[in-house]
Tab-separated table of C-alpha atoms in Angstrom:
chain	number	residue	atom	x	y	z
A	1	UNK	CA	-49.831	17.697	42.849
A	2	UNK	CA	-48.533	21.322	42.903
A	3	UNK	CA	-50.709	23.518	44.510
A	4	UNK	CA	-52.390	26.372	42.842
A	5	UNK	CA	-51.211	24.699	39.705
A	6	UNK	CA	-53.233	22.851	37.480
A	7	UNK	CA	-51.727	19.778	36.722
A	8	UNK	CA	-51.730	17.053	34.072
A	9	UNK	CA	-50.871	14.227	33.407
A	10	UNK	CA	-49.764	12.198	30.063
A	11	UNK	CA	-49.735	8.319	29.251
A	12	UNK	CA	-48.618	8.799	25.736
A	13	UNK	CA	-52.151	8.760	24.380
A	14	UNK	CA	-54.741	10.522	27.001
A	15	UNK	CA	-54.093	13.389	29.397
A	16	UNK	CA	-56.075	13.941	32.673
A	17	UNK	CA	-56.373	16.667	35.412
A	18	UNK	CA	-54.880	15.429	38.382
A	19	UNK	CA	-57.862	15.807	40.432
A	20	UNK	CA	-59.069	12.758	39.368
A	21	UNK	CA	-60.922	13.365	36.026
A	22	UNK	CA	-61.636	10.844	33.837
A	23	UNK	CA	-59.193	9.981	31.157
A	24	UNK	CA	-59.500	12.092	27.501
A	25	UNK	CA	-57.808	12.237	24.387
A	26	UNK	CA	-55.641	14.967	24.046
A	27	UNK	CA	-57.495	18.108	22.480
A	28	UNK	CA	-55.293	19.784	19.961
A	29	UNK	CA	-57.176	23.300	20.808
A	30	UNK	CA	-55.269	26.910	21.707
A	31	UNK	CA	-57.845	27.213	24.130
A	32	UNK	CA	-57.420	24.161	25.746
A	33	UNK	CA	-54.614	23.952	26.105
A	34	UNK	CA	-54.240	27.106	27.701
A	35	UNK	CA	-55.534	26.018	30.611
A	36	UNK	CA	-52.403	23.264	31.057
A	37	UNK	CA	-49.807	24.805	33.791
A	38	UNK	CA	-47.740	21.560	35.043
A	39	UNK	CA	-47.499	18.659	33.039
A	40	UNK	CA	-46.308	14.820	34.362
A	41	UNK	CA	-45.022	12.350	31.479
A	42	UNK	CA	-45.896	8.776	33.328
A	43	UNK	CA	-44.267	5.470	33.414
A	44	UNK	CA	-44.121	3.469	29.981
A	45	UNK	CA	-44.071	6.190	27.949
A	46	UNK	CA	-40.518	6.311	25.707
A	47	UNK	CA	-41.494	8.910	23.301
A	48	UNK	CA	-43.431	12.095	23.107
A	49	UNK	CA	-44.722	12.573	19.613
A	50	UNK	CA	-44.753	15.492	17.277
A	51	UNK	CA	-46.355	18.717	18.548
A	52	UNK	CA	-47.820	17.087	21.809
A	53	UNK	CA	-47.401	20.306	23.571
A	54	UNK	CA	-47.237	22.832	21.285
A	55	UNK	CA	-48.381	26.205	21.919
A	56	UNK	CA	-49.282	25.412	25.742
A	57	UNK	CA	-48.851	28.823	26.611
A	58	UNK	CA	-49.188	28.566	30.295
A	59	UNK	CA	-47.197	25.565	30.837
A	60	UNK	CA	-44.704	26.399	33.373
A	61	UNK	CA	-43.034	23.139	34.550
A	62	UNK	CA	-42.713	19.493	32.674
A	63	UNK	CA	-41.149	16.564	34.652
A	64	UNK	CA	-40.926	13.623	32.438
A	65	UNK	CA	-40.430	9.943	33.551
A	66	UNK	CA	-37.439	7.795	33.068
A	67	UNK	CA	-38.866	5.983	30.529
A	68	UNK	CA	-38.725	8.521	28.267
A	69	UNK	CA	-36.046	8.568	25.577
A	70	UNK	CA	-37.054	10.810	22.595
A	71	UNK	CA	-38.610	14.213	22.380
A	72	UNK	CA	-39.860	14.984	18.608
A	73	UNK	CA	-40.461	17.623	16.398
A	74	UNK	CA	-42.580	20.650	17.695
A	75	UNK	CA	-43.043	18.862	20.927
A	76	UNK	CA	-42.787	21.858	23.355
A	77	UNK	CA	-42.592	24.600	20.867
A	78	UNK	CA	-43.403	28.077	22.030
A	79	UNK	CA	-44.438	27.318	25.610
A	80	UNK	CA	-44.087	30.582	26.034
A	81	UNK	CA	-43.751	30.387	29.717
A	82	UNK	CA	-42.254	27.199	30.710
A	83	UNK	CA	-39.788	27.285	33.180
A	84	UNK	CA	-39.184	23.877	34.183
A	85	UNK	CA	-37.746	20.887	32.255
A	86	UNK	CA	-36.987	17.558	34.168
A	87	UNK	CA	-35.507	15.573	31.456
A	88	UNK	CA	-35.770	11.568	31.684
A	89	UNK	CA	-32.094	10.375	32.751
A	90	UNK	CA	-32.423	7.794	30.005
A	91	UNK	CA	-33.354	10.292	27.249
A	92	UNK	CA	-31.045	9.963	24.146
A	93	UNK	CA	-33.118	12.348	21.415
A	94	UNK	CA	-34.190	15.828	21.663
A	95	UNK	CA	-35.892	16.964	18.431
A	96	UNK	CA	-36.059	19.557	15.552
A	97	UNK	CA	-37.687	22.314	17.386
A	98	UNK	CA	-38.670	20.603	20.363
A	99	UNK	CA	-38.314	23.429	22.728
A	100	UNK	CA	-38.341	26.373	19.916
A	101	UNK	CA	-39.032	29.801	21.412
A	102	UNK	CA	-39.564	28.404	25.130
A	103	UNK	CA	-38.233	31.676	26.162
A	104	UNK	CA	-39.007	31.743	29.796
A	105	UNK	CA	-36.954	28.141	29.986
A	106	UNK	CA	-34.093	29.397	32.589
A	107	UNK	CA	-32.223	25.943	32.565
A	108	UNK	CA	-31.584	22.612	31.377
A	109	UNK	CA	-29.874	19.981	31.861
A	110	UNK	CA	-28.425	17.189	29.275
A	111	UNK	CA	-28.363	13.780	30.464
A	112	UNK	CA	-25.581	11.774	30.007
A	113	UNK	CA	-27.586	9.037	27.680
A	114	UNK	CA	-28.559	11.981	25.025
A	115	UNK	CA	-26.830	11.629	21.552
A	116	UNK	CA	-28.390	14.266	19.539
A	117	UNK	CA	-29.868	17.599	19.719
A	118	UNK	CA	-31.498	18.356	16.775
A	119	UNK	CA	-31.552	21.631	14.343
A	120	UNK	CA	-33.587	24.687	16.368
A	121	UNK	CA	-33.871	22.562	19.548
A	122	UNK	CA	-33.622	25.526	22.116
A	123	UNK	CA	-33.415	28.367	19.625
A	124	UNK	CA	-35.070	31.635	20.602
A	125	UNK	CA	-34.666	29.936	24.737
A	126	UNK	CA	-33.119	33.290	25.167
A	127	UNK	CA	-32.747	32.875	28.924
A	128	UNK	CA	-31.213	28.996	28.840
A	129	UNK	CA	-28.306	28.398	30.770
A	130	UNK	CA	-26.632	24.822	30.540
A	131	UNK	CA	-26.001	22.968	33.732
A	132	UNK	CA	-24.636	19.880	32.236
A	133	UNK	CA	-24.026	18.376	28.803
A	134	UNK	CA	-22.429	15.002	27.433
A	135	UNK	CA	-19.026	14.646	26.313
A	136	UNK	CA	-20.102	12.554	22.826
A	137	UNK	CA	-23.146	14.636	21.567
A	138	UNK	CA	-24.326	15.423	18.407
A	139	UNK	CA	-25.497	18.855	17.861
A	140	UNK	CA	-27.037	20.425	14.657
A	141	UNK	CA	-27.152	23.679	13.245
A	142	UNK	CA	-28.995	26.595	15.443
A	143	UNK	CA	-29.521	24.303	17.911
A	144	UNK	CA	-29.038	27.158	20.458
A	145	UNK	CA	-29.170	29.566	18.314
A	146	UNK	CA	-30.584	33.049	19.626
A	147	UNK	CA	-29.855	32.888	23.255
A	148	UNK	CA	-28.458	34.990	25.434
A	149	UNK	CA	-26.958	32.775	28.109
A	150	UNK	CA	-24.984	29.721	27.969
A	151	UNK	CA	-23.850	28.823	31.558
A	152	UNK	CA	-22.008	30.816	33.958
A	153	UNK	CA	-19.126	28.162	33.803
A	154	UNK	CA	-18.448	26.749	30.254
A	155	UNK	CA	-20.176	23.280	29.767
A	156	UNK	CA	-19.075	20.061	31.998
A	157	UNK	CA	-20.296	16.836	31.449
A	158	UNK	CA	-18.554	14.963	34.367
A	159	UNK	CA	-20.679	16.186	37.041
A	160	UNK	CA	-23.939	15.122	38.463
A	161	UNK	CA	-26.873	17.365	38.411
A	162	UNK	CA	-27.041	18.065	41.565
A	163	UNK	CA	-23.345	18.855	42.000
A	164	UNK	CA	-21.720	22.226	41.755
A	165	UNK	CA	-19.339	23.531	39.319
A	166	UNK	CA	-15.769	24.587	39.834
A	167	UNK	CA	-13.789	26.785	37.313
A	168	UNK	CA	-11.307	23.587	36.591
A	169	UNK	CA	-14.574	22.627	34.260
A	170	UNK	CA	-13.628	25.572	31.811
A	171	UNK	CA	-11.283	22.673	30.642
A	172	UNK	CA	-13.727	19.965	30.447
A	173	UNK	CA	-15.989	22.505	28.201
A	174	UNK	CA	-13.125	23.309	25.765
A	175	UNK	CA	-12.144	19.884	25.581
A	176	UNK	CA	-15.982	19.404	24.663
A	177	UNK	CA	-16.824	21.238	22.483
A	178	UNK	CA	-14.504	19.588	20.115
A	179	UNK	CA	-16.818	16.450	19.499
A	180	UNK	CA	-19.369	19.122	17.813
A	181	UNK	CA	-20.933	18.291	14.638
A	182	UNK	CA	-22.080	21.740	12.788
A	183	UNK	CA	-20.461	24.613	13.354
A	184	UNK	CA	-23.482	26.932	13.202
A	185	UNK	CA	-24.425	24.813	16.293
A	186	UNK	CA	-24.342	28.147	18.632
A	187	UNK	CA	-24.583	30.458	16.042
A	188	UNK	CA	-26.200	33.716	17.093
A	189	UNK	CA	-25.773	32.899	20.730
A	190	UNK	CA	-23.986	36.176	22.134
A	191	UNK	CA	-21.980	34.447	25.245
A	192	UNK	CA	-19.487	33.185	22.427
A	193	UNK	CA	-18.438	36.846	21.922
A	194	UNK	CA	-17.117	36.520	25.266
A	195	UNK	CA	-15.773	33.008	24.768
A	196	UNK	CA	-13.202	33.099	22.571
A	197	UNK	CA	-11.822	29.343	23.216
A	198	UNK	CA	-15.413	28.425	22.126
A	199	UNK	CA	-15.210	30.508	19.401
A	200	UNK	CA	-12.217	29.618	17.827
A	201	UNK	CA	-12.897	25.850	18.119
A	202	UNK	CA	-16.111	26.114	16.418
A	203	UNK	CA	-15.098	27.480	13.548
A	204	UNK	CA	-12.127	25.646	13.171
């Protein structure tokens, strides 16, 4: 439990406070839902559906289990403040959308099993930085589209997450970059004015 927080958790059908409360469907409310500040994705669960936690506007920090490998449309969009994002290490899909306008999100990191970030996935995450990304990805149009950070050392996907970067992974990132599918991809994302290596490859 995190203290002061009020914390949920989520078996893929019900969601309960973790004081002990019975069981409940989840309510698809505003109000509700603003009430939600830590959420827990539990064992068994591989997929969160469409628009589970949309609009949770107080949501500050997700940790999701290892179980877990697809995020859908809408999931998280416009958690306004969400912070926090432990992705499952076995995750291989991250939706249209799925964390649209989480503009308090300050980090994230790609495991090495994802595949595919869909169109708009972080778009409008306008404080994201990168910490790790996979060398064969597919990523779709805008899919970080309207941010204002990238990472403070171009992408690596060779390093753990709790490792630190060295600037020898500028090479890794170009290198990278090439396997990327659409070239409006990081459209809109203002590092890339100061990238030019990233630049020229996308468009390329």
């Amino acid at each position: 439990m995190y203290k002061g927080k009020k914390t949920y958790f989520y078996n893929g059908e019900i969601l309960w406070e973790g004081r002990g409360r019975a069981g409940r469907t989840l309510i698809y409310d505003d109000e509700e839902r603003k009430s939600w500040e830590v959420i827990i994705v539990l064992p068994g669960v591989e997929v969160i559906p469409e628009r589970t936690f949309r609009l949770c506007t107080n949501v500050k920090k997700v940790i999701m289990h290892e179980d877990v490998k697809r995020i859908e449309f809408d999931a998280f969009v416009q958690c306004f403040k969400l912070i926090s994002v432990k992705l499952s290490r076995n995750l291989e899909y991250i939706g249209v959308c799925a964390f649209w306008s989480c503009s308090s999100l300050t980090s994230i990191f790609i495991p090495q099993s994802c595949r595919e970030i869909d169109r708009w996935a972080f778009r409008y995450c306008r404080q994201l930085l990168i910490l790790g990304m996979p060398q064969n990805i597919q990523i779709r149009d805008y899919a970080f589209g309207n941010t204002l950070l990238m990472t403070k050392l171009p992408f690596s996907f060779a390093v753990d997450e709790d490792e630190n970067f060295s600037p020898e992974d500028e090479a890794i990132a170009i290198q990278w970059v090439k396997t990327i599918n659409d070239e409006n991809a990081f459209a809109l994302h203002r590092a890339c004015s100061s990238f030019n290596p990233l630049l020229e490859i996308i468009h390329t």
